[in-house]
PDB file of C-alpha atoms in Angstrom:
ATOM      1  CA  MET A   1       0.000   0.000   0.000  1.00  0.00           C
ATOM      2  CA  ASP A   2       1.212   3.520  -0.786  1.00  0.00           C
ATOM      3  CA  THR A   3      -0.247   4.808   2.473  1.00  0.00           C
ATOM      4  CA  LEU A   4      -1.325   3.074   5.643  1.00  0.00           C
ATOM      5  CA  LEU A   5      -4.846   3.651   6.919  1.00  0.00           C
ATOM      6  CA  ALA A   6      -5.459   4.166  10.636  1.00  0.00           C
ATOM      7  CA  ILE A   7      -7.611   1.417  12.128  1.00  0.00           C
ATOM      8  CA  SER A   8      -9.597   4.007  14.091  1.00  0.00           C
ATOM      9  CA  ALA A   9     -10.582   5.594  10.759  1.00  0.00           C
ATOM     10  CA  LEU A  10     -12.627   2.497   9.919  1.00  0.00           C
ATOM     11  CA  GLN A  11     -15.034   3.276  12.747  1.00  0.00           C
ATOM     12  CA  HIS A  12     -15.404   6.780  11.320  1.00  0.00           C
ATOM     13  CA  TYR A  13     -16.188   5.414   7.851  1.00  0.00           C
ATOM     14  CA  ALA A  14     -18.591   2.750   9.114  1.00  0.00           C
ATOM     15  CA  TYR A  15     -20.451   5.394  11.124  1.00  0.00           C
ATOM     16  CA  CYS A  16     -20.575   7.946   8.302  1.00  0.00           C
ATOM     17  CA  PRO A  17     -18.417   8.110   5.128  1.00  0.00           C
ATOM     18  CA  ARG A  18     -18.740  11.898   5.133  1.00  0.00           C
ATOM     19  CA  GLN A  19     -17.405  12.113   8.693  1.00  0.00           C
ATOM     20  CA  PHE A  20     -14.484   9.918   7.618  1.00  0.00           C
ATOM     21  CA  ALA A  21     -13.702  12.212   4.671  1.00  0.00           C
ATOM     22  CA  LEU A  22     -13.974  15.400   6.742  1.00  0.00           C
ATOM     23  CA  ILE A  23     -11.427  14.027   9.210  1.00  0.00           C
ATOM     24  CA  HIS A  24      -9.042  12.166   6.919  1.00  0.00           C
ATOM     25  CA  LEU A  25      -9.333  14.191   3.703  1.00  0.00           C
ATOM     26  CA  GLU A  26     -10.163  17.706   4.862  1.00  0.00           C
ATOM     27  CA  GLN A  27      -8.329  17.428   8.212  1.00  0.00           C
ATOM     28  CA  ALA A  28     -11.342  18.743  10.129  1.00  0.00           C
ATOM     29  CA  TRP A  29     -11.842  17.881  13.777  1.00  0.00           C
ATOM     30  CA  SER A  30     -13.867  19.194  16.692  1.00  0.00           C
ATOM     31  CA  ASP A  31     -14.434  17.860  20.184  1.00  0.00           C
ATOM     32  CA  ASN A  32     -17.789  17.615  21.909  1.00  0.00           C
ATOM     33  CA  HIS A  33     -18.603  16.149  25.304  1.00  0.00           C
ATOM     34  CA  PHE A  34     -18.735  12.636  23.790  1.00  0.00           C
ATOM     35  CA  THR A  35     -15.228  12.813  22.331  1.00  0.00           C
ATOM     36  CA  ALA A  36     -13.907  14.543  25.464  1.00  0.00           C
ATOM     37  CA  GLN A  37     -15.189  11.708  27.652  1.00  0.00           C
ATOM     38  CA  GLY A  38     -13.655   9.202  25.240  1.00  0.00           C
ATOM     39  CA  ASN A  39     -10.285  10.953  25.470  1.00  0.00           C
ATOM     40  CA  VAL A  40     -10.374  10.767  29.272  1.00  0.00           C
ATOM     41  CA  LEU A  41     -11.274   7.068  29.164  1.00  0.00           C
ATOM     42  CA  HIS A  42      -8.433   6.186  26.806  1.00  0.00           C
ATOM     43  CA  ALA A  43      -5.973   8.255  28.832  1.00  0.00           C
ATOM     44  CA  ARG A  44      -6.865   6.145  31.867  1.00  0.00           C
ATOM     45  CA  VAL A  45      -6.447   2.939  29.913  1.00  0.00           C
ATOM     46  CA  ASP A  46      -3.118   3.987  28.401  1.00  0.00           C
ATOM     47  CA  SER A  47      -1.748   5.019  31.798  1.00  0.00           C
ATOM     48  CA  GLN A  48      -2.043   1.505  33.215  1.00  0.00           C
ATOM     49  CA  GLU A  49       0.945  -0.834  33.036  1.00  0.00           C
ATOM     50  CA  ALA A  50       1.077  -4.405  31.804  1.00  0.00           C
ATOM     51  CA  GLU A  51       0.312  -7.043  34.400  1.00  0.00           C
ATOM     52  CA  THR A  52       0.211 -10.815  34.749  1.00  0.00           C
ATOM     53  CA  ARG A  53      -2.375 -12.726  36.761  1.00  0.00           C
ATOM     54  CA  GLY A  54      -2.185 -16.478  36.607  1.00  0.00           C
ATOM     55  CA  SER A  55      -2.164 -17.603  32.976  1.00  0.00           C
ATOM     56  CA  LYS A  56      -3.322 -14.199  31.653  1.00  0.00           C
ATOM     57  CA  ARG A  57      -1.082 -11.296  30.765  1.00  0.00           C
ATOM     58  CA  SER A  58      -2.655  -7.899  30.043  1.00  0.00           C
ATOM     59  CA  GLU A  59      -0.674  -5.593  27.723  1.00  0.00           C
ATOM     60  CA  ARG A  60      -1.707  -1.957  27.158  1.00  0.00           C
ATOM     61  CA  SER A  61      -1.390   0.283  24.088  1.00  0.00           C
ATOM     62  CA  VAL A  62      -0.106  -2.462  21.802  1.00  0.00           C
ATOM     63  CA  GLU A  63       0.858  -1.183  18.348  1.00  0.00           C
ATOM     64  CA  VAL A  64      -0.198  -3.298  15.370  1.00  0.00           C
ATOM     65  CA  ARG A  65      -0.062  -3.067  11.587  1.00  0.00           C
ATOM     66  CA  SER A  66      -0.866  -5.061   8.466  1.00  0.00           C
ATOM     67  CA  GLU A  67       1.116  -4.720   5.252  1.00  0.00           C
ATOM     68  CA  ARG A  68      -1.455  -6.859   3.422  1.00  0.00           C
ATOM     69  CA  LEU A  69      -4.397  -4.623   4.345  1.00  0.00           C
ATOM     70  CA  GLY A  70      -2.444  -1.380   4.655  1.00  0.00           C
ATOM     71  CA  LEU A  71      -3.475  -0.720   8.254  1.00  0.00           C
ATOM     72  CA  TYR A  72      -1.856   0.519  11.427  1.00  0.00           C
ATOM     73  CA  GLY A  73      -3.148   1.260  14.905  1.00  0.00           C
ATOM     74  CA  LYS A  74      -3.010   0.621  18.608  1.00  0.00           C
ATOM     75  CA  LEU A  75      -4.905  -1.824  20.794  1.00  0.00           C
ATOM     76  CA  ASP A  76      -6.286  -0.461  24.056  1.00  0.00           C
ATOM     77  CA  LEU A  77      -5.687  -3.838  25.649  1.00  0.00           C
ATOM     78  CA  LEU A  78      -4.340  -7.206  24.544  1.00  0.00           C
ATOM     79  CA  GLU A  79      -5.087 -10.202  26.734  1.00  0.00           C
ATOM     80  CA  VAL A  80      -2.607 -13.042  26.237  1.00  0.00           C
ATOM     81  CA  PHE A  81      -3.567 -16.416  27.689  1.00  0.00           C
ATOM     82  CA  SER A  82      -0.941 -19.122  28.128  1.00  0.00           C
ATOM     83  CA  GLN A  83      -2.256 -22.556  27.133  1.00  0.00           C
ATOM     84  CA  ALA A  84      -1.266 -25.905  28.633  1.00  0.00           C
ATOM     85  CA  ASP A  85       0.479 -26.928  25.385  1.00  0.00           C
ATOM     86  CA  GLY A  86       2.671 -23.821  25.469  1.00  0.00           C
ATOM     87  CA  SER A  87       0.728 -21.895  22.829  1.00  0.00           C
ATOM     88  CA  LYS A  88      -0.777 -18.432  23.275  1.00  0.00           C
ATOM     89  CA  CYS A  89      -4.368 -17.278  22.884  1.00  0.00           C
ATOM     90  CA  TYR A  90      -4.817 -13.586  21.981  1.00  0.00           C
ATOM     91  CA  VAL A  91      -7.899 -11.486  22.738  1.00  0.00           C
ATOM     92  CA  PRO A  92      -7.881  -7.817  21.624  1.00  0.00           C
ATOM     93  CA  VAL A  93     -10.051  -5.518  23.766  1.00  0.00           C
ATOM     94  CA  GLU A  94     -11.276  -2.064  22.707  1.00  0.00           C
ATOM     95  CA  TYR A  95     -12.646   0.436  25.238  1.00  0.00           C
ATOM     96  CA  LYS A  96     -15.630   2.573  24.267  1.00  0.00           C
ATOM     97  CA  ARG A  97     -17.220   5.444  26.181  1.00  0.00           C
ATOM     98  CA  GLY A  98     -20.913   4.824  25.509  1.00  0.00           C
ATOM     99  CA  LYS A  99     -23.303   1.914  25.107  1.00  0.00           C
ATOM    100  CA  ARG A 100     -23.438  -1.139  22.876  1.00  0.00           C
ATOM    101  CA  LYS A 101     -24.334  -0.462  19.255  1.00  0.00           C
ATOM    102  CA  VAL A 102     -26.787  -2.382  17.106  1.00  0.00           C
ATOM    103  CA  MET A 103     -24.685  -1.597  14.049  1.00  0.00           C
ATOM    104  CA  ASP A 104     -21.170  -2.984  13.597  1.00  0.00           C
ATOM    105  CA  TRP A 105     -19.215   0.299  13.679  1.00  0.00           C
ATOM    106  CA  ASP A 106     -17.193  -0.672  16.764  1.00  0.00           C
ATOM    107  CA  ARG A 107     -16.977  -4.351  15.818  1.00  0.00           C
ATOM    108  CA  ILE A 108     -15.411  -3.517  12.458  1.00  0.00           C
ATOM    109  CA  GLN A 109     -12.682  -1.502  14.175  1.00  0.00           C
ATOM    110  CA  LEU A 110     -12.078  -4.357  16.608  1.00  0.00           C
ATOM    111  CA  CYS A 111     -12.002  -6.963  13.839  1.00  0.00           C
ATOM    112  CA  ALA A 112      -9.424  -4.921  11.930  1.00  0.00           C
ATOM    113  CA  GLN A 113      -7.225  -4.931  15.033  1.00  0.00           C
ATOM    114  CA  ALA A 114      -7.484  -8.719  15.187  1.00  0.00           C
ATOM    115  CA  LEU A 115      -6.653  -9.078  11.483  1.00  0.00           C
ATOM    116  CA  CYS A 116      -3.459  -7.066  12.037  1.00  0.00           C
ATOM    117  CA  LEU A 117      -2.528  -9.146  15.054  1.00  0.00           C
ATOM    118  CA  GLU A 118      -3.141 -12.393  13.169  1.00  0.00           C
ATOM    119  CA  GLU A 119      -0.770 -11.281  10.416  1.00  0.00           C
ATOM    120  CA  MET A 120       1.912 -10.111  12.850  1.00  0.00           C
ATOM    121  CA  ARG A 121       1.851 -13.148  15.144  1.00  0.00           C
ATOM    122  CA  GLY A 122       0.895 -15.822  12.601  1.00  0.00           C
ATOM    123  CA  VAL A 123      -2.088 -16.899  14.696  1.00  0.00           C
ATOM    124  CA  SER A 124      -5.837 -17.289  14.353  1.00  0.00           C
ATOM    125  CA  ILE A 125      -8.059 -15.225  16.664  1.00  0.00           C
ATOM    126  CA  ALA A 126     -11.591 -16.490  17.206  1.00  0.00           C
ATOM    127  CA  GLU A 127     -12.998 -13.712  19.376  1.00  0.00           C
ATOM    128  CA  ALA A 128     -12.310 -10.261  20.782  1.00  0.00           C
ATOM    129  CA  ALA A 129     -14.102  -7.956  23.191  1.00  0.00           C
ATOM    130  CA  LEU A 130     -15.560  -4.458  23.533  1.00  0.00           C
ATOM    131  CA  TRP A 131     -15.749  -2.817  26.943  1.00  0.00           C
ATOM    132  CA  TYR A 132     -18.483  -0.165  27.219  1.00  0.00           C
ATOM    133  CA  TRP A 133     -17.724   2.240  30.027  1.00  0.00           C
ATOM    134  CA  GLN A 134     -21.219   3.719  30.409  1.00  0.00           C
ATOM    135  CA  GLU A 135     -22.794   0.291  30.880  1.00  0.00           C
ATOM    136  CA  ARG A 136     -19.788  -1.279  32.616  1.00  0.00           C
ATOM    137  CA  LEU A 137     -20.325  -4.174  30.256  1.00  0.00           C
ATOM    138  CA  ARG A 138     -18.006  -6.406  28.274  1.00  0.00           C
ATOM    139  CA  GLU A 139     -19.324  -7.603  24.919  1.00  0.00           C
ATOM    140  CA  VAL A 140     -17.668 -10.677  23.431  1.00  0.00           C
ATOM    141  CA  VAL A 141     -17.358 -10.326  19.639  1.00  0.00           C
ATOM    142  CA  LEU A 142     -17.085 -13.439  17.492  1.00  0.00           C
ATOM    143  CA  LEU A 143     -14.769 -12.813  14.568  1.00  0.00           C
ATOM    144  CA  ASP A 144     -16.809 -14.841  12.107  1.00  0.00           C
ATOM    145  CA  ALA A 145     -16.626 -14.872   8.307  1.00  0.00           C
ATOM    146  CA  ARG A 146     -19.357 -12.239   7.907  1.00  0.00           C
ATOM    147  CA  LEU A 147     -17.694  -9.685  10.189  1.00  0.00           C
ATOM    148  CA  ARG A 148     -14.317 -10.300   8.558  1.00  0.00           C
ATOM    149  CA  ALA A 149     -15.804  -9.785   5.090  1.00  0.00           C
ATOM    150  CA  ASP A 150     -17.595  -6.600   6.212  1.00  0.00           C
ATOM    151  CA  THR A 151     -14.343  -5.305   7.702  1.00  0.00           C
ATOM    152  CA  VAL A 152     -12.359  -5.910   4.523  1.00  0.00           C
ATOM    153  CA  ALA A 153     -15.144  -4.239   2.499  1.00  0.00           C
ATOM    154  CA  CYS A 154     -15.020  -1.232   4.839  1.00  0.00           C
ATOM    155  CA  ILE A 155     -11.235  -0.974   4.408  1.00  0.00           C
ATOM    156  CA  GLU A 156     -11.577  -1.016   0.623  1.00  0.00           C
ATOM    157  CA  ALA A 157     -14.415   1.536   0.631  1.00  0.00           C
ATOM    158  CA  ALA A 158     -12.552   3.912   2.951  1.00  0.00           C
ATOM    159  CA  ARG A 159      -9.427   3.700   0.813  1.00  0.00           C
ATOM    160  CA  ALA A 160     -11.511   4.393  -2.306  1.00  0.00           C
ATOM    161  CA  VAL A 161     -12.760   7.646  -0.742  1.00  0.00           C
ATOM    162  CA  LEU A 162      -9.185   8.708  -0.013  1.00  0.00           C
ATOM    163  CA  GLN A 163      -8.138   7.913  -3.583  1.00  0.00           C
ATOM    164  CA  SER A 164     -11.113   9.772  -5.050  1.00  0.00           C
ATOM    165  CA  GLN A 165     -10.336  12.896  -2.986  1.00  0.00           C
ATOM    166  CA  THR A 166     -14.092  13.494  -2.857  1.00  0.00           C
ATOM    167  CA  THR A 167     -16.145  14.066   0.299  1.00  0.00           C
ATOM    168  CA  PRO A 168     -19.378  12.017   0.202  1.00  0.00           C
ATOM    169  CA  GLN A 169     -22.833  13.390   0.879  1.00  0.00           C
ATOM    170  CA  PRO A 170     -24.215  13.321   4.463  1.00  0.00           C
ATOM    171  CA  THR A 171     -25.662  10.092   5.783  1.00  0.00           C
ATOM    172  CA  ALA A 172     -29.387   9.589   5.298  1.00  0.00           C
ATOM    173  CA  ASP A 173     -29.650   8.634   8.984  1.00  0.00           C
ATOM    174  CA  THR A 174     -30.095  12.084  10.523  1.00  0.00           C
ATOM    175  CA  LYS A 175     -29.962  10.682  14.072  1.00  0.00           C
ATOM    176  CA  ARG A 176     -26.230  10.062  13.682  1.00  0.00           C
ATOM    177  CA  CYS A 177     -25.632  13.740  12.999  1.00  0.00           C
ATOM    178  CA  LYS A 178     -26.850  14.720  16.475  1.00  0.00           C
ATOM    179  CA  ALA A 179     -24.000  12.833  18.172  1.00  0.00           C
ATOM    180  CA  CYS A 180     -21.320  13.863  15.682  1.00  0.00           C
ATOM    181  CA  SER A 181     -18.738  16.398  16.834  1.00  0.00           C
ATOM    182  CA  LEU A 182     -18.345  17.609  13.237  1.00  0.00           C
ATOM    183  CA  VAL A 183     -21.989  18.556  12.688  1.00  0.00           C
ATOM    184  CA  ASP A 184     -21.121  22.275  12.349  1.00  0.00           C
ATOM    185  CA  GLU A 185     -18.287  21.630   9.889  1.00  0.00           C
ATOM    186  CA  CYS A 186     -20.422  19.132   7.970  1.00  0.00           C
ATOM    187  CA  ALA A 187     -23.584  21.279   7.818  1.00  0.00           C
ATOM    188  CA  PRO A 188     -25.650  18.238   6.784  1.00  0.00           C
ATOM    189  CA  ALA A 189     -28.969  20.068   6.582  1.00  0.00           C
ATOM    190  CA  VAL A 190     -27.525  22.662   4.220  1.00  0.00           C
ATOM    191  CA  VAL A 191     -25.771  20.090   2.036  1.00  0.00           C
ATOM    192  CA  ARG A 192     -28.876  17.933   1.767  1.00  0.00           C
ATOM    193  CA  LYS A 193     -30.815  20.945   0.408  1.00  0.00           C
ATOM    194  CA  ASP A 194     -28.092  21.945  -2.029  1.00  0.00           C
ATOM    195  CA  ARG A 195     -29.162  21.032  -5.571  1.00  0.00           C
ATOM    196  CA  SER A 196     -26.372  22.843  -7.435  1.00  0.00           C
ATOM    197  CA  ALA A 197     -24.493  19.671  -8.385  1.00  0.00           C
ATOM    198  CA  ARG A 198     -27.618  18.076  -9.807  1.00  0.00           C
ATOM    199  CA  TYR A 199     -28.468  21.298 -11.668  1.00  0.00           C
ATOM    200  CA  ALA A 200     -25.033  21.376 -13.299  1.00  0.00           C
ATOM    201  CA  GLN A 201     -25.402  17.735 -14.275  1.00  0.00           C
ATOM    202  CA  THR A 202     -28.745  18.358 -15.963  1.00  0.00           C
ATOM    203  CA  LEU A 203     -27.195  21.177 -18.014  1.00  0.00           C
ATOM    204  CA  PHE A 204     -24.677  18.756 -19.484  1.00  0.00           C
ATOM    205  CA  GLU A 205     -27.326  16.086 -19.963  1.00  0.00           C
ATOM    206  CA  ALA A 206     -29.480  18.572 -21.930  1.00  0.00           C
ATOM    207  CA  ARG A 207     -26.630  19.668 -24.216  1.00  0.00           C
ATOM    208  CA  PRO A 208     -27.309  18.540 -27.858  1.00  0.00           C
ATOM    209  CA  VAL A 209     -24.815  16.261 -29.559  1.00  0.00           C
ATOM    210  CA  GLY A 210     -23.838  15.370 -33.118  1.00  0.00           C
ATOM    211  CA  ASP A 211     -25.632  17.138 -35.961  1.00  0.00           C
ATOM    212  CA  ASP A 212     -28.099  18.665 -33.525  1.00  0.00           C
ATOM    213  CA  ALA A 213     -25.211  20.430 -31.823  1.00  0.00           C
ATOM    214  CA  ASN A 214     -24.110  22.008 -35.098  1.00  0.00           C
ATOM    215  CA  VAL A 215     -27.655  23.158 -35.835  1.00  0.00           C
ATOM    216  CA  ASP A 216     -27.916  24.623 -32.350  1.00  0.00           C
ATOM    217  CA  ALA A 217     -24.615  26.456 -32.782  1.00  0.00           C
ATOM    218  CA  ASN A 218     -25.723  27.870 -36.146  1.00  0.00           C
ATOM    219  CA  ARG A 219     -28.928  29.126 -34.619  1.00  0.00           C
ATOM    220  CA  HIS A 220     -27.000  31.025 -32.003  1.00  0.00           C
ATOM    221  CA  ASP A 221     -24.616  32.697 -34.462  1.00  0.00           C
ATOM    222  CA  GLY A 222     -27.426  33.684 -36.836  1.00  0.00           C
ATOM    223  CA  SER A 223     -26.377  31.506 -39.785  1.00  0.00           C
ATOM    224  CA  SER A 224     -28.732  29.227 -41.705  1.00  0.00           C
ATOM    225  CA  THR A 225     -28.384  25.881 -43.468  1.00  0.00           C
TER     226      THR A 225
END
């Protein structure tokens, strides 16, 4: 890959492709109380040291990358379990500020972390976990074929936006805009009402071609056939 894509950017794209483009193409960013709380949470997580309890070792802020997928990032927590046969079992854990999501935005980010770790360590990871601070709840995420395929598709789609250098239209799900820290920069209501691009397109679609174009041009310059 010419450029590596941040794993955290996949959550941005899965949530809203326009948000992803505003951050990673236009370099726009704003904090709201949601992002501020998330920053505090991750600062607490990063400040903790690695520890070993029994057969489990907990490692913090583990850097990962994948040359195959063109990804890089950092795990909040990596749980390493020592097996009786001497092998290791790896469980990536991602901390989130809010509540569990119905959609797979967070799971895609987590799966991408696991894919990087699998490539780096030459292992297979069956499951990972999300820890939701607001609910004090740990969600076990099965890294099945569907989630893996959705994650790879998200990586490809996000990279396509970067290559196109074009910011997508706002999401049709207006509820997501309310929680987005970039709502002022995005101006989704204004963009949704803007019909200038469609108007310009119709002008080109209406332009005559071939012999009709010549006739049209002659009419404008006053000549006759």
